[in-house]
Short mmCIF file of C-alpha atoms in Angstrom, two decimals:
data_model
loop_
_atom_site.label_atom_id
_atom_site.label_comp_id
_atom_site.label_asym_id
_atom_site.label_seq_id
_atom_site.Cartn_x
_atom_site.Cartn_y
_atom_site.Cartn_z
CA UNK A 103 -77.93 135.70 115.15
CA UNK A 104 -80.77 133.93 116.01
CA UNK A 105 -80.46 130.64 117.54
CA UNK A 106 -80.98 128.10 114.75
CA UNK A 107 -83.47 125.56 114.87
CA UNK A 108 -81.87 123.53 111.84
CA UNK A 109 -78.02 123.95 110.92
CA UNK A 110 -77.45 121.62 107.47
CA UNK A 111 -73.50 121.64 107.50
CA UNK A 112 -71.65 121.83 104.27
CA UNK A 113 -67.99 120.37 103.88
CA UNK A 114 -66.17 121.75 100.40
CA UNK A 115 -63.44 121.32 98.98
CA UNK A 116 -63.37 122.73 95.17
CA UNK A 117 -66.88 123.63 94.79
CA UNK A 118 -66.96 126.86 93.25
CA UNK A 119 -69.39 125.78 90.55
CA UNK A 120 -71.95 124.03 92.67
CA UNK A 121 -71.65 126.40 95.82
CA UNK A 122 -73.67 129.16 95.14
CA UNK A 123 -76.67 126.78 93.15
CA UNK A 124 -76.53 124.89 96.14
CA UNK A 125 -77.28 127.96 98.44
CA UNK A 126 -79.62 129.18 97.47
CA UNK A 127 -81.74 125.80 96.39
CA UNK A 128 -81.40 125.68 100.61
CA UNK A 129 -82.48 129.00 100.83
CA UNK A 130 -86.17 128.22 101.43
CA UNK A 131 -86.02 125.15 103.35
CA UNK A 132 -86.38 126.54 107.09
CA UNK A 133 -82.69 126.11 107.71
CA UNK A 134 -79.29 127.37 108.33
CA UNK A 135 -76.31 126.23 106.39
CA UNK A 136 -72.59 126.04 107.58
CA UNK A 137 -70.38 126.17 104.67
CA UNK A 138 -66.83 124.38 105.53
CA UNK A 139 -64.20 124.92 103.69
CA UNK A 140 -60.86 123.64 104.00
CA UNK A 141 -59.04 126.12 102.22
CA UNK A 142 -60.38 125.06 98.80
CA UNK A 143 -57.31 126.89 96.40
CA UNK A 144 -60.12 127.33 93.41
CA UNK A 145 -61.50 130.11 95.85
CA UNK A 146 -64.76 128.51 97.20
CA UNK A 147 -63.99 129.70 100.70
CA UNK A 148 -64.05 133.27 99.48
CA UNK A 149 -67.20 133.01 97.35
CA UNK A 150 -68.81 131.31 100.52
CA UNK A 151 -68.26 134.81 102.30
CA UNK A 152 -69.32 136.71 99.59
CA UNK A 153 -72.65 134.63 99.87
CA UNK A 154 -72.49 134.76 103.76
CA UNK A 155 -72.45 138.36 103.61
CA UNK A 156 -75.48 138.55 101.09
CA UNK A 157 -77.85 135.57 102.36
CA UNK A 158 -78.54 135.70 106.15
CA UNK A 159 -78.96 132.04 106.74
CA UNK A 160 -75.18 131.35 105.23
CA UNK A 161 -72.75 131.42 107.90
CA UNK A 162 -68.85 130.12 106.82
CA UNK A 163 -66.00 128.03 108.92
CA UNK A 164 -62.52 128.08 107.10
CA UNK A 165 -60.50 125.28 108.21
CA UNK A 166 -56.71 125.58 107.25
CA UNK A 167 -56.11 122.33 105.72
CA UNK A 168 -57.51 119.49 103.94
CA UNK A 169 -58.15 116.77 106.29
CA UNK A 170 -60.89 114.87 105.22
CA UNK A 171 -64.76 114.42 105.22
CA UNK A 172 -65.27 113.34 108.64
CA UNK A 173 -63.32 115.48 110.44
CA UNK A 174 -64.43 118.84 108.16
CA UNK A 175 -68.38 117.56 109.57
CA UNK A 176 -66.88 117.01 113.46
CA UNK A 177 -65.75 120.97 113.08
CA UNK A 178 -69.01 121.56 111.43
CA UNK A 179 -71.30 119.90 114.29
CA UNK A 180 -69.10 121.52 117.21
CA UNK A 181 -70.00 124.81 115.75
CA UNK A 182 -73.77 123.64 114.61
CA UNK A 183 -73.83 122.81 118.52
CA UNK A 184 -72.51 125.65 119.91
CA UNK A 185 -74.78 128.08 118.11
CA UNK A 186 -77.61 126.34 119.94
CA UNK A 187 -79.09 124.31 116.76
CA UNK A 188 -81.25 121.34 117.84
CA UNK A 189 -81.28 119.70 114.48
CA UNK A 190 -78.05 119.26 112.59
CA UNK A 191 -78.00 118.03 109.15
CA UNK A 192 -75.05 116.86 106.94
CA UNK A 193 -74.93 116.68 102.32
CA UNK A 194 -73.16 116.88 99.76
CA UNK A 195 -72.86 120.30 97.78
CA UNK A 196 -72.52 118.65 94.40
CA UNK A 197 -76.20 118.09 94.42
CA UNK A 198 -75.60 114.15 94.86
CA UNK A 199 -78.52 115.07 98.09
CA UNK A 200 -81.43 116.62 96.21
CA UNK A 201 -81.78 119.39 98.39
CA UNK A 202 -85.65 118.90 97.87
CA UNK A 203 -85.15 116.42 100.21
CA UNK A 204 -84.20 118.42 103.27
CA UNK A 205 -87.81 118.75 104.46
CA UNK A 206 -88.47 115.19 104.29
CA UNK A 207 -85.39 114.53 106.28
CA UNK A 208 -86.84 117.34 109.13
CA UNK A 209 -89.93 115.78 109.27
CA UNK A 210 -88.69 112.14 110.06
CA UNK A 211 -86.93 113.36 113.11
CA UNK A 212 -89.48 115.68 113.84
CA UNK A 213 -91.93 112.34 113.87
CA UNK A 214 -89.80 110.85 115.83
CA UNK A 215 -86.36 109.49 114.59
CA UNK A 216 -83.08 110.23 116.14
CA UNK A 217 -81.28 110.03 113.50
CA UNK A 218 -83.14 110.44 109.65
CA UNK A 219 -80.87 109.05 107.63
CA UNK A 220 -81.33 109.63 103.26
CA UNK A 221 -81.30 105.97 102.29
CA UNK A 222 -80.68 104.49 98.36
CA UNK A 223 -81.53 101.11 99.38
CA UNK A 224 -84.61 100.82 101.12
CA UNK A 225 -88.16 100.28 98.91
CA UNK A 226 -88.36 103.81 97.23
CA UNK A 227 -84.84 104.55 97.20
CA UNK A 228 -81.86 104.53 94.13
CA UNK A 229 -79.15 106.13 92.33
CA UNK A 230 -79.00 107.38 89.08
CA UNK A 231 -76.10 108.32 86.35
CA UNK A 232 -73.78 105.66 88.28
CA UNK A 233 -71.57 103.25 86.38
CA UNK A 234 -71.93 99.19 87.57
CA UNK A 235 -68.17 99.89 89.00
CA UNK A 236 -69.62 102.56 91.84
CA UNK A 237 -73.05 101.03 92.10
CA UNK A 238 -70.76 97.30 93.39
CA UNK A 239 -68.60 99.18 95.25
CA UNK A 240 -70.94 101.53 97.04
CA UNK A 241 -73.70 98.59 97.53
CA UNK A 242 -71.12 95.89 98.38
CA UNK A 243 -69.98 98.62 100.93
CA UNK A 244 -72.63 98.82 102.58
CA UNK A 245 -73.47 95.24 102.79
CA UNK A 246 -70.09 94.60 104.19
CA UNK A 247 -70.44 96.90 106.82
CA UNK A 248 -74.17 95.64 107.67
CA UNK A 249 -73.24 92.39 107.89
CA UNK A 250 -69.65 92.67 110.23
CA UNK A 251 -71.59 95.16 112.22
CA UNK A 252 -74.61 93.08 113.11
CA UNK A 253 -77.33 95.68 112.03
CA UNK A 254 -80.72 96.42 110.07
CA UNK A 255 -79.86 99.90 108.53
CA UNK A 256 -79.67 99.21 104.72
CA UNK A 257 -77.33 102.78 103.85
CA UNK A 258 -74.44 102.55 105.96
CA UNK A 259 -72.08 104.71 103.73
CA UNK A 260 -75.20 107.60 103.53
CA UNK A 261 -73.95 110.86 104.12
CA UNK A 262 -77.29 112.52 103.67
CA UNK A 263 -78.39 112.61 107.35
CA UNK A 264 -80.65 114.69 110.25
CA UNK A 265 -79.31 114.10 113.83
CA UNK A 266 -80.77 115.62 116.90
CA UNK A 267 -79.22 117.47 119.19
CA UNK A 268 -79.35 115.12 121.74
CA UNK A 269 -77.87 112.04 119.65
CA UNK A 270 -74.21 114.22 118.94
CA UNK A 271 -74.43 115.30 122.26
CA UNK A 272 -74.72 111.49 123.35
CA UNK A 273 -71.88 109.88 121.05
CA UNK A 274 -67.97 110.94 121.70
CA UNK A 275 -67.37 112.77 119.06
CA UNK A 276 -63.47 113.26 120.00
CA UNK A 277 -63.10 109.51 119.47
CA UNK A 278 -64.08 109.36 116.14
CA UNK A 279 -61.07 109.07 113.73
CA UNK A 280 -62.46 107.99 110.32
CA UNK A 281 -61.62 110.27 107.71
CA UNK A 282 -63.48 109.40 104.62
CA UNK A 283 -67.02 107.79 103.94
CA UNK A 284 -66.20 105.08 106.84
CA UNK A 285 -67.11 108.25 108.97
CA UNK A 286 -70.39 107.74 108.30
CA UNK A 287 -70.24 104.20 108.89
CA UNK A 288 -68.67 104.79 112.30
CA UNK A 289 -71.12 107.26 113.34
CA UNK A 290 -74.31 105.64 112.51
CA UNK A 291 -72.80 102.55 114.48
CA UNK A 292 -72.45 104.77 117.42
CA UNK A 293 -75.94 106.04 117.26
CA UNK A 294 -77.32 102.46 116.84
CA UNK A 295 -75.20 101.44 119.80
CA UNK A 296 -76.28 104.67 122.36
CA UNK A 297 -79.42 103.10 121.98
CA UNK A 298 -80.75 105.83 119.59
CA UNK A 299 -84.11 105.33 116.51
CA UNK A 300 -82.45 105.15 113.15
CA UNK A 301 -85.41 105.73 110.66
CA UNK A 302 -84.29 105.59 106.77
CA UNK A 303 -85.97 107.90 104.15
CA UNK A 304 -85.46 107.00 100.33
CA UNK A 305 -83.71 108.97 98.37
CA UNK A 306 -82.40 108.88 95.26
CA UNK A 307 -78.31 109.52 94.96
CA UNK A 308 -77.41 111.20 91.66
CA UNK A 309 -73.82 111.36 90.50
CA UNK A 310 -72.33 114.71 90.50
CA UNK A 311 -72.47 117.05 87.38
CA UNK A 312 -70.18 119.52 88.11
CA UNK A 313 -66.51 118.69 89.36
CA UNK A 314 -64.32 116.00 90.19
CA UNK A 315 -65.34 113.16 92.77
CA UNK A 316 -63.29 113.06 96.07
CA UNK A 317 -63.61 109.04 96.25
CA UNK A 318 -60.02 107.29 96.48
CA UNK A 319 -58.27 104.06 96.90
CA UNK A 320 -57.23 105.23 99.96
CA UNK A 321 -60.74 106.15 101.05
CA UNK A 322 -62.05 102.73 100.62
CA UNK A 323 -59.38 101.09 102.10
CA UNK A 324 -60.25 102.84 105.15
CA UNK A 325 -63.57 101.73 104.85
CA UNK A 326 -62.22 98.11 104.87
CA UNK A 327 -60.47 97.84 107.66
CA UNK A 328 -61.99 99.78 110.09
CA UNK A 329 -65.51 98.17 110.15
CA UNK A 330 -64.00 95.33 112.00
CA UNK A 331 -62.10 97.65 114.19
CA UNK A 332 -65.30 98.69 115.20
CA UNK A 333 -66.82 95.58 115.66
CA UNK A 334 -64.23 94.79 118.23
CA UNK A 335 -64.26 97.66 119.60
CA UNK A 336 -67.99 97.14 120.58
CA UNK A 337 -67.63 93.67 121.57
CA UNK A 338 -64.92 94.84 123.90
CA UNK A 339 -67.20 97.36 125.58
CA UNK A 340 -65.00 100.41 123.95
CA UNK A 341 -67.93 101.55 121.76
#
């Protein structure tokens, strides 16, 4: 294999209808995607190396069980690292990221940015198909964890995001712990506080039309309590 210049890693977990669509809408974006799969039992693992096998830019990581979004992306940018990429990108496959928006993503780090992060609240930026319930919950989120936090970047629960190489290398990945959607919380905070250039690019966030969401109870709870854990943690000198 080549070494990749762009790896966009790809956590599922029951996404046998939007895998393949997903795929293949990547197909002519200059990148390489990582499919991770943690052992999805409606056989999305097994169509990912069917795909593998047919696309060359598809490459597939099988993790045994079902631990989570953050630490199905840490396995994701080990391996993204490893293989020598010096961009590594992280989305959704239920087409929540428009993977039109890839490109524009690449070319904000490529201008400059450390970190390009897909943004629904900055001028330009929005969701669509979302019910008042998710848009207060996601928005209030992230103005939670702006606010506790101390910082500018309006989309702190994005998961649509570019890094460089350079910026994962920086951070400590082995001490990040958050499971859910306060992983991407925690590791924009880390990139703000290495010192790294977080640039925002709107997007707009579309609900999923395919499958079931993975959002929980639990998920947000996480969310609540570790922002100030993190706080302290920086003011501390731990971060």
């Amino acid at each position: 294999m080549q070494v990749p210049r762009a790896v966009v890693c790809l956590p599922t977990y029951n996404e046998l209808e939007n895998l393949e669509p997903m795929l293949r809408a990547l197909g002519d974006k200059d990148v390489r995607v990582l499919v991770i799969d943690d052992s999805s039992p409606d056989g999305t693992g097994e169509l990912a190396d069917r795909l593998a096998q047919e696309l060359d830019y598809v490459s597939v990581l099988h993790r045994e069980t079902k631990e989570g979004l953050g630490p199905a992306y840490l396995a994701g940018f080990r391996r993204a690292l490893s293989d020598g990429a010096e961009l590594v990108l992280e989305m959704d496959c239920d087409f929540s990221h428009d993977p039109n928006d890839v490109p524009r993503l690449l070319a904000a780090v490529e201008g400059g940015a450390d970190l390009a992060l897909g943004s629904r609240y900055v001028p330009g930026g929005g969701v669509r198909n979302w019910g008042l319930v998710r848009r207060v919950i996601s928005a209030g989120g992230s103005l939670y964890a702006r606010v506790l936090l101390g910082v500018k970047v309006q989309d702190l629960t994005g998961g649509f995001k570019c890094y460089r190489r350079r910026v994962l290398e920086a951070i400590d990945l082995d001490a990040i712990e958050t499971k859910g959607y306060a992983f991407q919380i925690e590791t924009t905070y880390r990139v703000l506080r290495a010192g790294f250039e977080v640039v925002e690019v709107p997007i707009t966030f579309a609900d999923r039309e395919v499958g079931g969401s993975k959002m929980s109870k639990a998920i947000v709870a996480e969310a609540i309590w570790k922002v100030p854990g993190l706080r302290l943690a920086a003011l501390f000198g731990r971060l």
